[in-house]
Short mmCIF file of N, CA and C in Angstrom, two decimals:
data_model
loop_
_atom_site.label_atom_id
_atom_site.label_comp_id
_atom_site.label_asym_id
_atom_site.label_seq_id
_atom_site.Cartn_x
_atom_site.Cartn_y
_atom_site.Cartn_z
N MET A 1 145.34 59.07 -15.53
CA MET A 1 144.50 58.21 -16.37
C MET A 1 143.37 59.04 -16.99
N THR A 2 143.08 58.78 -18.25
CA THR A 2 142.03 59.50 -18.95
C THR A 2 140.65 59.10 -18.41
N THR A 3 139.78 60.10 -18.21
CA THR A 3 138.43 59.81 -17.78
C THR A 3 137.68 59.09 -18.89
N PRO A 4 137.03 57.99 -18.60
CA PRO A 4 136.29 57.28 -19.65
C PRO A 4 135.21 58.17 -20.27
N ARG A 5 135.03 58.02 -21.56
CA ARG A 5 134.00 58.74 -22.29
C ARG A 5 132.76 57.87 -22.46
N SER A 6 131.66 58.53 -22.75
CA SER A 6 130.46 57.82 -23.18
C SER A 6 130.30 58.11 -24.67
N CYS A 7 130.22 57.07 -25.47
CA CYS A 7 130.17 57.23 -26.92
C CYS A 7 128.91 56.58 -27.48
N LEU A 8 128.19 57.35 -28.27
CA LEU A 8 127.00 56.86 -28.96
C LEU A 8 127.31 56.82 -30.44
N ILE A 9 127.20 55.64 -31.04
CA ILE A 9 127.50 55.43 -32.45
C ILE A 9 126.20 55.07 -33.16
N LEU A 10 125.87 55.86 -34.18
CA LEU A 10 124.58 55.71 -34.86
C LEU A 10 124.79 55.36 -36.33
N HIS A 11 124.16 54.29 -36.77
CA HIS A 11 124.32 53.82 -38.15
C HIS A 11 123.28 54.46 -39.07
N GLY A 12 123.42 54.19 -40.36
CA GLY A 12 122.54 54.77 -41.36
C GLY A 12 121.56 53.78 -41.96
N TRP A 13 120.97 54.20 -43.05
CA TRP A 13 119.98 53.41 -43.78
C TRP A 13 120.60 52.12 -44.30
N GLN A 14 119.89 51.02 -44.17
CA GLN A 14 120.29 49.70 -44.65
C GLN A 14 121.55 49.17 -43.99
N ASN A 15 121.96 49.80 -42.90
CA ASN A 15 123.16 49.35 -42.20
C ASN A 15 122.72 48.44 -41.05
N HIS A 16 123.07 47.17 -41.17
CA HIS A 16 122.74 46.20 -40.13
C HIS A 16 123.94 45.93 -39.23
N ARG A 17 124.79 46.93 -39.11
CA ARG A 17 125.98 46.88 -38.26
C ARG A 17 126.89 45.69 -38.57
N PRO A 18 127.31 45.53 -39.82
CA PRO A 18 128.20 44.41 -40.16
C PRO A 18 129.55 44.55 -39.47
N GLU A 19 130.14 43.43 -39.15
CA GLU A 19 131.41 43.44 -38.43
C GLU A 19 132.51 44.15 -39.21
N GLY A 20 132.43 44.16 -40.53
CA GLY A 20 133.48 44.79 -41.32
C GLY A 20 133.40 46.30 -41.40
N HIS A 21 132.33 46.91 -40.89
CA HIS A 21 132.12 48.36 -40.99
C HIS A 21 132.97 49.09 -39.95
N TRP A 22 133.44 50.28 -40.30
CA TRP A 22 134.28 51.04 -39.36
C TRP A 22 133.56 51.36 -38.06
N GLN A 23 132.24 51.49 -38.09
CA GLN A 23 131.54 51.78 -36.84
C GLN A 23 131.62 50.59 -35.87
N HIS A 24 131.53 49.39 -36.39
CA HIS A 24 131.68 48.19 -35.56
C HIS A 24 133.09 48.14 -34.99
N TRP A 25 134.07 48.39 -35.85
CA TRP A 25 135.48 48.42 -35.42
C TRP A 25 135.68 49.48 -34.35
N LEU A 26 135.10 50.66 -34.55
CA LEU A 26 135.24 51.75 -33.60
C LEU A 26 134.63 51.38 -32.25
N ALA A 27 133.43 50.80 -32.26
CA ALA A 27 132.79 50.39 -31.01
C ALA A 27 133.66 49.41 -30.25
N ASP A 28 134.25 48.45 -30.96
CA ASP A 28 135.12 47.46 -30.31
C ASP A 28 136.35 48.12 -29.71
N ARG A 29 136.97 49.04 -30.45
CA ARG A 29 138.21 49.68 -29.96
C ARG A 29 137.93 50.57 -28.76
N LEU A 30 136.87 51.35 -28.82
CA LEU A 30 136.55 52.23 -27.69
C LEU A 30 136.21 51.41 -26.44
N THR A 31 135.48 50.33 -26.63
CA THR A 31 135.15 49.45 -25.50
C THR A 31 136.42 48.87 -24.89
N ALA A 32 137.34 48.42 -25.73
CA ALA A 32 138.59 47.85 -25.25
C ALA A 32 139.42 48.86 -24.47
N LEU A 33 139.26 50.14 -24.79
CA LEU A 33 139.99 51.20 -24.08
C LEU A 33 139.29 51.64 -22.79
N GLY A 34 138.15 51.03 -22.49
CA GLY A 34 137.47 51.31 -21.23
C GLY A 34 136.39 52.36 -21.29
N HIS A 35 136.00 52.76 -22.50
CA HIS A 35 134.95 53.76 -22.64
C HIS A 35 133.58 53.07 -22.71
N GLN A 36 132.55 53.78 -22.27
CA GLN A 36 131.19 53.26 -22.38
C GLN A 36 130.73 53.48 -23.82
N VAL A 37 130.30 52.43 -24.49
CA VAL A 37 129.89 52.54 -25.89
C VAL A 37 128.46 52.03 -26.05
N THR A 38 127.65 52.84 -26.72
CA THR A 38 126.31 52.43 -27.12
C THR A 38 126.28 52.43 -28.64
N TYR A 39 126.03 51.26 -29.22
CA TYR A 39 126.00 51.12 -30.68
C TYR A 39 124.72 50.36 -31.02
N PRO A 40 123.57 51.04 -30.94
CA PRO A 40 122.30 50.34 -31.07
C PRO A 40 121.95 50.00 -32.52
N GLY A 41 121.20 48.93 -32.66
CA GLY A 41 120.56 48.64 -33.93
C GLY A 41 119.26 49.44 -33.97
N LEU A 42 119.19 50.45 -34.80
CA LEU A 42 117.98 51.28 -34.87
C LEU A 42 116.87 50.51 -35.59
N PRO A 43 115.62 50.75 -35.21
CA PRO A 43 114.51 49.95 -35.76
C PRO A 43 114.35 50.07 -37.28
N ASP A 44 114.04 48.94 -37.90
CA ASP A 44 113.74 48.88 -39.33
C ASP A 44 114.74 49.66 -40.18
N PRO A 45 116.01 49.27 -40.17
CA PRO A 45 117.01 50.04 -40.90
C PRO A 45 116.80 50.08 -42.41
N ASP A 46 116.05 49.12 -42.95
CA ASP A 46 115.78 49.13 -44.39
C ASP A 46 114.63 50.05 -44.77
N ASP A 47 113.76 50.32 -43.81
CA ASP A 47 112.59 51.19 -44.05
C ASP A 47 112.35 52.02 -42.78
N PRO A 48 113.28 52.92 -42.47
CA PRO A 48 113.24 53.61 -41.18
C PRO A 48 112.13 54.64 -41.09
N ASP A 49 111.63 54.82 -39.87
CA ASP A 49 110.63 55.83 -39.57
C ASP A 49 111.34 56.95 -38.82
N LEU A 50 111.32 58.16 -39.38
CA LEU A 50 112.07 59.26 -38.79
C LEU A 50 111.65 59.51 -37.34
N ASP A 51 110.36 59.53 -37.07
CA ASP A 51 109.90 59.82 -35.71
C ASP A 51 110.34 58.73 -34.74
N VAL A 52 110.32 57.49 -35.18
CA VAL A 52 110.77 56.39 -34.33
C VAL A 52 112.26 56.55 -34.04
N TRP A 53 113.04 56.87 -35.06
CA TRP A 53 114.48 57.05 -34.86
C TRP A 53 114.76 58.25 -33.96
N LEU A 54 113.96 59.31 -34.08
CA LEU A 54 114.14 60.46 -33.18
C LEU A 54 113.88 60.05 -31.73
N GLY A 55 112.88 59.23 -31.52
CA GLY A 55 112.61 58.73 -30.18
C GLY A 55 113.75 57.89 -29.64
N GLU A 56 114.32 57.05 -30.51
CA GLU A 56 115.47 56.24 -30.12
C GLU A 56 116.69 57.11 -29.80
N LEU A 57 116.89 58.14 -30.61
CA LEU A 57 118.00 59.05 -30.36
C LEU A 57 117.87 59.70 -28.99
N ALA A 58 116.69 60.21 -28.69
CA ALA A 58 116.47 60.85 -27.38
C ALA A 58 116.73 59.86 -26.25
N ARG A 59 116.24 58.64 -26.41
CA ARG A 59 116.40 57.63 -25.36
C ARG A 59 117.86 57.28 -25.13
N HIS A 60 118.61 57.11 -26.21
CA HIS A 60 120.02 56.74 -26.06
C HIS A 60 120.86 57.90 -25.53
N LEU A 61 120.52 59.12 -25.89
CA LEU A 61 121.23 60.27 -25.32
C LEU A 61 120.98 60.36 -23.82
N GLU A 62 119.76 60.12 -23.42
CA GLU A 62 119.45 60.15 -21.99
C GLU A 62 120.19 59.06 -21.23
N GLY A 63 120.53 57.98 -21.92
CA GLY A 63 121.23 56.87 -21.29
C GLY A 63 122.73 57.04 -21.16
N LEU A 64 123.29 58.10 -21.74
CA LEU A 64 124.73 58.32 -21.63
C LEU A 64 125.11 58.67 -20.20
N GLU A 65 126.29 58.26 -19.80
CA GLU A 65 126.78 58.54 -18.46
C GLU A 65 126.89 60.05 -18.24
N ASP A 66 126.75 60.48 -17.01
CA ASP A 66 126.86 61.90 -16.68
C ASP A 66 128.29 62.32 -16.38
N THR A 67 129.20 61.37 -16.28
CA THR A 67 130.60 61.70 -16.03
C THR A 67 131.41 61.51 -17.31
N GLY A 68 132.43 62.31 -17.48
CA GLY A 68 133.28 62.21 -18.66
C GLY A 68 132.64 62.85 -19.88
N GLU A 69 133.40 62.92 -20.94
CA GLU A 69 132.93 63.53 -22.18
C GLU A 69 131.96 62.60 -22.90
N ARG A 70 130.92 63.19 -23.49
CA ARG A 70 129.93 62.41 -24.23
C ARG A 70 130.08 62.74 -25.73
N VAL A 71 130.38 61.71 -26.51
CA VAL A 71 130.72 61.86 -27.92
C VAL A 71 129.73 61.07 -28.77
N VAL A 72 129.25 61.70 -29.84
CA VAL A 72 128.32 61.03 -30.76
C VAL A 72 128.96 60.97 -32.14
N VAL A 73 128.86 59.81 -32.78
CA VAL A 73 129.35 59.62 -34.15
C VAL A 73 128.17 59.10 -34.96
N ALA A 74 127.71 59.91 -35.92
CA ALA A 74 126.50 59.57 -36.69
C ALA A 74 126.84 59.48 -38.18
N HIS A 75 126.53 58.35 -38.78
CA HIS A 75 126.84 58.12 -40.19
C HIS A 75 125.59 58.19 -41.06
N SER A 76 125.70 58.85 -42.21
CA SER A 76 124.70 58.81 -43.27
C SER A 76 123.33 59.29 -42.79
N ALA A 77 122.31 58.45 -42.85
CA ALA A 77 120.97 58.89 -42.46
C ALA A 77 120.92 59.35 -41.00
N SER A 78 121.79 58.81 -40.16
CA SER A 78 121.80 59.25 -38.76
C SER A 78 122.42 60.63 -38.61
N ALA A 79 123.28 61.04 -39.54
CA ALA A 79 123.75 62.42 -39.53
C ALA A 79 122.56 63.36 -39.80
N LEU A 80 121.69 62.95 -40.72
CA LEU A 80 120.48 63.74 -40.98
C LEU A 80 119.51 63.65 -39.81
N LEU A 81 119.47 62.51 -39.15
CA LEU A 81 118.65 62.36 -37.95
C LEU A 81 119.05 63.42 -36.92
N TRP A 82 120.35 63.62 -36.75
CA TRP A 82 120.84 64.63 -35.81
C TRP A 82 120.36 66.03 -36.22
N LEU A 83 120.41 66.32 -37.50
CA LEU A 83 119.97 67.63 -37.98
C LEU A 83 118.47 67.83 -37.77
N HIS A 84 117.68 66.78 -38.00
CA HIS A 84 116.23 66.89 -37.74
C HIS A 84 115.97 67.13 -36.25
N ALA A 85 116.72 66.44 -35.41
CA ALA A 85 116.55 66.62 -33.96
C ALA A 85 116.90 68.04 -33.56
N ALA A 86 117.97 68.58 -34.15
CA ALA A 86 118.36 69.96 -33.84
C ALA A 86 117.32 70.95 -34.35
N ALA A 87 116.80 70.71 -35.55
CA ALA A 87 115.79 71.61 -36.11
C ALA A 87 114.53 71.63 -35.25
N ARG A 88 114.23 70.50 -34.61
CA ARG A 88 113.04 70.41 -33.75
C ARG A 88 113.32 70.85 -32.31
N GLY A 89 114.58 71.21 -32.04
CA GLY A 89 114.92 71.65 -30.69
C GLY A 89 114.93 70.55 -29.65
N MET A 90 115.32 69.34 -30.05
CA MET A 90 115.35 68.22 -29.11
C MET A 90 116.32 68.53 -27.96
N ARG A 91 115.80 68.60 -26.76
CA ARG A 91 116.62 69.02 -25.62
C ARG A 91 117.72 68.01 -25.29
N GLN A 92 117.51 66.73 -25.62
CA GLN A 92 118.50 65.71 -25.28
C GLN A 92 119.82 65.91 -26.04
N LEU A 93 119.80 66.65 -27.15
CA LEU A 93 121.05 66.87 -27.89
C LEU A 93 122.08 67.59 -27.02
N GLU A 94 121.62 68.34 -26.05
CA GLU A 94 122.54 69.06 -25.18
C GLU A 94 123.35 68.12 -24.29
N ARG A 95 122.96 66.87 -24.24
CA ARG A 95 123.73 65.89 -23.46
C ARG A 95 125.01 65.47 -24.19
N ALA A 96 125.11 65.76 -25.46
CA ALA A 96 126.32 65.43 -26.22
C ALA A 96 127.30 66.60 -26.13
N ASP A 97 128.55 66.29 -25.82
CA ASP A 97 129.58 67.33 -25.76
C ASP A 97 130.12 67.66 -27.15
N ARG A 98 130.03 66.70 -28.07
CA ARG A 98 130.42 66.96 -29.46
C ARG A 98 129.88 65.83 -30.33
N VAL A 99 129.73 66.15 -31.61
CA VAL A 99 129.18 65.16 -32.55
C VAL A 99 129.98 65.19 -33.84
N LEU A 100 130.15 64.03 -34.43
CA LEU A 100 130.77 63.90 -35.74
C LEU A 100 129.70 63.45 -36.71
N LEU A 101 129.46 64.27 -37.73
CA LEU A 101 128.48 63.95 -38.78
C LEU A 101 129.25 63.39 -39.97
N VAL A 102 129.01 62.13 -40.28
CA VAL A 102 129.79 61.43 -41.29
C VAL A 102 128.93 61.17 -42.52
N ALA A 103 129.35 61.73 -43.65
CA ALA A 103 128.74 61.45 -44.95
C ALA A 103 127.22 61.62 -44.99
N PRO A 104 126.71 62.79 -44.61
CA PRO A 104 125.26 62.99 -44.72
C PRO A 104 124.82 63.00 -46.19
N PRO A 105 123.77 62.30 -46.54
CA PRO A 105 123.29 62.31 -47.93
C PRO A 105 122.44 63.54 -48.22
N SER A 106 122.35 63.87 -49.48
CA SER A 106 121.60 65.06 -49.88
C SER A 106 120.14 64.73 -50.15
N GLY A 107 119.31 65.76 -50.07
CA GLY A 107 117.90 65.59 -50.35
C GLY A 107 117.62 65.15 -51.77
N SER A 108 118.45 65.56 -52.71
CA SER A 108 118.22 65.19 -54.11
C SER A 108 118.33 63.68 -54.31
N VAL A 109 119.19 63.05 -53.53
CA VAL A 109 119.35 61.59 -53.60
C VAL A 109 118.22 60.90 -52.84
N LEU A 110 117.93 61.39 -51.64
CA LEU A 110 116.89 60.76 -50.84
C LEU A 110 115.53 60.81 -51.53
N ALA A 111 115.31 61.84 -52.33
CA ALA A 111 114.03 61.97 -53.04
C ALA A 111 113.76 60.80 -53.97
N ARG A 112 114.82 60.10 -54.37
CA ARG A 112 114.67 58.95 -55.26
C ARG A 112 114.41 57.65 -54.50
N HIS A 113 114.39 57.71 -53.19
CA HIS A 113 114.22 56.51 -52.36
C HIS A 113 113.08 56.73 -51.36
N PRO A 114 111.89 56.24 -51.66
CA PRO A 114 110.74 56.49 -50.80
C PRO A 114 110.95 56.09 -49.34
N GLU A 115 111.80 55.07 -49.11
CA GLU A 115 112.01 54.60 -47.74
C GLU A 115 112.63 55.67 -46.84
N VAL A 116 113.35 56.61 -47.43
CA VAL A 116 114.09 57.58 -46.60
C VAL A 116 113.80 59.04 -46.98
N THR A 117 112.75 59.28 -47.75
CA THR A 117 112.47 60.67 -48.12
C THR A 117 112.17 61.54 -46.90
N ALA A 118 111.64 60.95 -45.84
CA ALA A 118 111.35 61.74 -44.63
C ALA A 118 112.62 62.27 -43.99
N PHE A 119 113.77 61.66 -44.31
CA PHE A 119 115.04 62.09 -43.74
C PHE A 119 115.66 63.25 -44.53
N THR A 120 115.01 63.67 -45.61
CA THR A 120 115.52 64.80 -46.39
C THR A 120 115.91 65.93 -45.45
N PRO A 121 117.09 66.51 -45.62
CA PRO A 121 117.57 67.51 -44.65
C PRO A 121 116.58 68.65 -44.46
N PRO A 122 116.40 69.08 -43.21
CA PRO A 122 115.55 70.24 -42.95
C PRO A 122 116.27 71.51 -43.38
N PRO A 123 115.59 72.63 -43.50
CA PRO A 123 116.29 73.89 -43.74
C PRO A 123 117.32 74.12 -42.64
N LEU A 124 118.54 74.45 -43.03
CA LEU A 124 119.62 74.59 -42.05
C LEU A 124 119.68 76.02 -41.53
N ASP A 125 118.58 76.46 -40.96
CA ASP A 125 118.47 77.83 -40.46
C ASP A 125 118.51 77.86 -38.94
N PHE A 126 119.24 76.93 -38.35
CA PHE A 126 119.34 76.82 -36.90
C PHE A 126 120.80 76.63 -36.53
N ALA A 127 121.11 76.83 -35.27
CA ALA A 127 122.45 76.57 -34.76
C ALA A 127 122.45 75.22 -34.06
N LEU A 128 123.48 74.43 -34.31
CA LEU A 128 123.59 73.17 -33.60
C LEU A 128 123.84 73.46 -32.12
N PRO A 129 123.33 72.60 -31.24
CA PRO A 129 123.41 72.90 -29.81
C PRO A 129 124.78 72.71 -29.18
N GLY A 130 125.73 72.18 -29.92
CA GLY A 130 127.07 71.98 -29.38
C GLY A 130 128.07 71.80 -30.49
N PRO A 131 129.34 71.62 -30.14
CA PRO A 131 130.38 71.46 -31.16
C PRO A 131 130.12 70.28 -32.09
N ALA A 132 130.31 70.52 -33.37
CA ALA A 132 130.10 69.48 -34.37
C ALA A 132 131.19 69.58 -35.43
N ARG A 133 131.46 68.46 -36.05
CA ARG A 133 132.41 68.40 -37.16
C ARG A 133 131.81 67.50 -38.23
N LEU A 134 132.14 67.76 -39.47
CA LEU A 134 131.66 66.95 -40.58
C LEU A 134 132.84 66.30 -41.27
N VAL A 135 132.66 65.06 -41.68
CA VAL A 135 133.65 64.40 -42.52
C VAL A 135 132.90 63.70 -43.65
N ALA A 136 133.41 63.84 -44.88
CA ALA A 136 132.73 63.27 -46.04
C ALA A 136 133.73 63.06 -47.16
N GLY A 137 133.35 62.23 -48.11
CA GLY A 137 134.17 62.04 -49.29
C GLY A 137 133.89 63.13 -50.32
N ASP A 138 134.88 63.42 -51.14
CA ASP A 138 134.67 64.44 -52.18
C ASP A 138 133.94 63.87 -53.39
N ASP A 139 133.67 62.58 -53.36
CA ASP A 139 133.00 61.91 -54.48
C ASP A 139 131.86 61.03 -53.99
N ASP A 140 131.20 61.47 -52.92
CA ASP A 140 130.12 60.67 -52.33
C ASP A 140 128.94 60.62 -53.29
N PRO A 141 128.58 59.43 -53.78
CA PRO A 141 127.44 59.34 -54.70
C PRO A 141 126.11 59.70 -54.04
N TYR A 142 126.08 59.67 -52.71
CA TYR A 142 124.86 60.03 -51.99
C TYR A 142 124.79 61.53 -51.68
N CYS A 143 125.82 62.26 -52.07
CA CYS A 143 125.81 63.71 -51.88
C CYS A 143 126.59 64.38 -53.01
N PRO A 144 126.05 64.31 -54.24
CA PRO A 144 126.79 64.83 -55.39
C PRO A 144 127.04 66.34 -55.32
N GLU A 145 126.24 67.06 -54.56
CA GLU A 145 126.42 68.51 -54.46
C GLU A 145 127.64 68.89 -53.61
N GLY A 146 128.12 67.93 -52.81
CA GLY A 146 129.25 68.17 -51.93
C GLY A 146 128.81 68.52 -50.51
N ALA A 147 129.28 67.75 -49.54
CA ALA A 147 128.84 67.93 -48.16
C ALA A 147 129.33 69.24 -47.55
N ALA A 148 130.48 69.72 -47.98
CA ALA A 148 130.97 70.99 -47.43
C ALA A 148 130.04 72.13 -47.82
N THR A 149 129.64 72.14 -49.09
CA THR A 149 128.74 73.19 -49.58
C THR A 149 127.34 73.05 -49.02
N LEU A 150 126.85 71.82 -49.00
CA LEU A 150 125.45 71.58 -48.63
C LEU A 150 125.22 71.64 -47.12
N PHE A 151 126.22 71.20 -46.33
CA PHE A 151 126.01 71.08 -44.89
C PHE A 151 126.97 71.92 -44.04
N ALA A 152 128.26 71.72 -44.23
CA ALA A 152 129.22 72.38 -43.33
C ALA A 152 129.14 73.90 -43.43
N GLY A 153 129.05 74.43 -44.66
CA GLY A 153 128.97 75.87 -44.83
C GLY A 153 127.75 76.48 -44.16
N PRO A 154 126.53 76.02 -44.49
CA PRO A 154 125.34 76.59 -43.85
C PRO A 154 125.32 76.42 -42.33
N LEU A 155 125.88 75.31 -41.83
CA LEU A 155 125.86 75.07 -40.39
C LEU A 155 127.00 75.78 -39.66
N GLY A 156 127.99 76.24 -40.44
CA GLY A 156 129.13 76.91 -39.83
C GLY A 156 130.00 75.99 -39.00
N ILE A 157 130.20 74.76 -39.48
CA ILE A 157 131.02 73.80 -38.75
C ILE A 157 132.21 73.39 -39.59
N PRO A 158 133.32 72.98 -38.95
CA PRO A 158 134.49 72.53 -39.72
C PRO A 158 134.22 71.23 -40.44
N ALA A 159 134.92 71.03 -41.55
CA ALA A 159 134.72 69.83 -42.35
C ALA A 159 136.06 69.27 -42.80
N ASP A 160 136.16 67.97 -42.80
CA ASP A 160 137.28 67.25 -43.42
C ASP A 160 136.71 66.55 -44.64
N ILE A 161 137.16 66.95 -45.83
CA ILE A 161 136.68 66.35 -47.07
C ILE A 161 137.79 65.44 -47.60
N LEU A 162 137.49 64.16 -47.69
CA LEU A 162 138.50 63.17 -48.03
C LEU A 162 138.42 62.79 -49.50
N PRO A 163 139.52 62.89 -50.22
CA PRO A 163 139.51 62.53 -51.64
C PRO A 163 139.29 61.04 -51.84
N GLY A 164 138.37 60.72 -52.76
CA GLY A 164 138.12 59.33 -53.13
C GLY A 164 137.54 58.47 -52.03
N ALA A 165 136.89 59.07 -51.04
CA ALA A 165 136.37 58.29 -49.90
C ALA A 165 134.92 57.89 -50.08
N ALA A 166 134.29 58.34 -51.17
CA ALA A 166 132.89 57.98 -51.47
C ALA A 166 132.00 58.18 -50.24
N HIS A 167 131.25 57.13 -49.84
CA HIS A 167 130.27 57.28 -48.75
C HIS A 167 130.84 56.84 -47.40
N LEU A 168 132.15 56.72 -47.33
CA LEU A 168 132.80 56.33 -46.07
C LEU A 168 132.15 55.08 -45.48
N ASP A 169 132.05 54.07 -46.32
CA ASP A 169 131.46 52.81 -45.90
C ASP A 169 132.38 51.66 -46.27
N VAL A 170 131.93 50.45 -46.06
CA VAL A 170 132.76 49.28 -46.33
C VAL A 170 133.16 49.23 -47.79
N ASP A 171 132.23 49.55 -48.69
CA ASP A 171 132.54 49.52 -50.12
C ASP A 171 133.66 50.48 -50.50
N ALA A 172 133.81 51.54 -49.72
CA ALA A 172 134.87 52.53 -49.97
C ALA A 172 136.16 52.20 -49.22
N GLY A 173 136.18 51.05 -48.55
CA GLY A 173 137.39 50.62 -47.84
C GLY A 173 137.45 51.06 -46.39
N TYR A 174 136.32 51.48 -45.85
CA TYR A 174 136.32 51.95 -44.47
C TYR A 174 135.86 50.85 -43.52
N GLY A 175 136.82 49.95 -43.24
CA GLY A 175 136.69 48.98 -42.16
C GLY A 175 137.41 49.63 -40.99
N PRO A 176 138.55 49.12 -40.56
CA PRO A 176 139.33 49.82 -39.54
C PRO A 176 139.69 51.24 -40.01
N TRP A 177 139.42 52.21 -39.16
CA TRP A 177 139.64 53.62 -39.53
C TRP A 177 140.24 54.33 -38.31
N PRO A 178 141.56 54.24 -38.14
CA PRO A 178 142.20 54.81 -36.94
C PRO A 178 141.93 56.29 -36.73
N ALA A 179 141.77 57.07 -37.79
CA ALA A 179 141.56 58.51 -37.63
C ALA A 179 140.29 58.83 -36.85
N VAL A 180 139.23 58.05 -37.06
CA VAL A 180 137.99 58.35 -36.34
C VAL A 180 138.12 57.97 -34.87
N LEU A 181 138.87 56.93 -34.58
CA LEU A 181 139.16 56.59 -33.19
C LEU A 181 139.96 57.72 -32.54
N ASP A 182 140.97 58.20 -33.24
CA ASP A 182 141.78 59.31 -32.70
C ASP A 182 140.92 60.53 -32.43
N TRP A 183 139.97 60.83 -33.32
CA TRP A 183 139.10 61.99 -33.10
C TRP A 183 138.21 61.79 -31.88
N CYS A 184 137.71 60.57 -31.69
CA CYS A 184 136.87 60.30 -30.52
C CYS A 184 137.65 60.56 -29.22
N LEU A 185 138.94 60.32 -29.26
CA LEU A 185 139.77 60.50 -28.07
C LEU A 185 140.31 61.92 -27.95
N ASP A 186 140.34 62.65 -29.06
CA ASP A 186 140.90 64.01 -29.05
C ASP A 186 140.23 64.83 -30.15
N ARG A 187 139.40 65.77 -29.76
CA ARG A 187 138.60 66.54 -30.72
C ARG A 187 139.45 67.38 -31.67
N THR A 188 140.72 67.60 -31.37
CA THR A 188 141.56 68.44 -32.23
C THR A 188 142.16 67.68 -33.40
N VAL A 189 142.00 66.36 -33.41
CA VAL A 189 142.61 65.54 -34.47
C VAL A 189 141.78 65.66 -35.75
N PRO A 190 142.41 66.01 -36.87
CA PRO A 190 141.67 66.02 -38.15
C PRO A 190 141.41 64.60 -38.62
N LEU A 191 140.40 64.46 -39.46
CA LEU A 191 140.03 63.12 -39.94
C LEU A 191 140.49 62.91 -41.37
N THR A 192 141.64 63.46 -41.69
CA THR A 192 142.09 63.45 -43.08
C THR A 192 142.87 62.20 -43.46
N THR A 193 143.15 61.32 -42.51
CA THR A 193 143.92 60.13 -42.81
C THR A 193 143.02 58.99 -43.23
N ARG A 194 143.29 58.43 -44.40
CA ARG A 194 142.50 57.29 -44.88
C ARG A 194 142.98 56.00 -44.22
N PRO A 195 142.12 54.98 -44.17
CA PRO A 195 142.59 53.67 -43.66
C PRO A 195 143.67 53.09 -44.56
N ALA A 196 144.52 52.27 -43.99
CA ALA A 196 145.53 51.60 -44.79
C ALA A 196 144.86 50.59 -45.70
N PRO A 197 145.35 50.42 -46.95
CA PRO A 197 144.74 49.46 -47.85
C PRO A 197 144.94 48.03 -47.37
#
């Protein structure tokens, strides 16, 4: 029998964890398979405070079980939250065995939105504390420069770039997303499979 994992799922800006979102679907599927899942509603998702979210990240990482693999899946602004935590040397990041950074937005886009300008990516002159993977659309309107160029390359992490996947959200058709579930269960699985229409 597979050892249960501890999974932390982190949403992005303006995400109130709608039932139709792939993260909600993922939390339900992982729970049904017997894994411990934490899918918190982060404070003030429409007008987030970076320092408050960093505190929440540290708290939820500390709450992960000490047995089994610990997996983090961070979408959009929470992918940038992870990068800010790494840039600041947050020790709790070491509690994660691996992290998936999904559709991180670029600073050029965040600069147009005062609510999230504090989340503008830090200089990527640090090493992430553990294994990480990036997945993003090749046409993400929140990252026109391209996530592979802007994030995966400087961080030295593998990336799955999905054609026509936009911001990997409900509007892009990402409700049930079996590939992300497969990756949570097996780190070697690529995330190149789109959801069925």
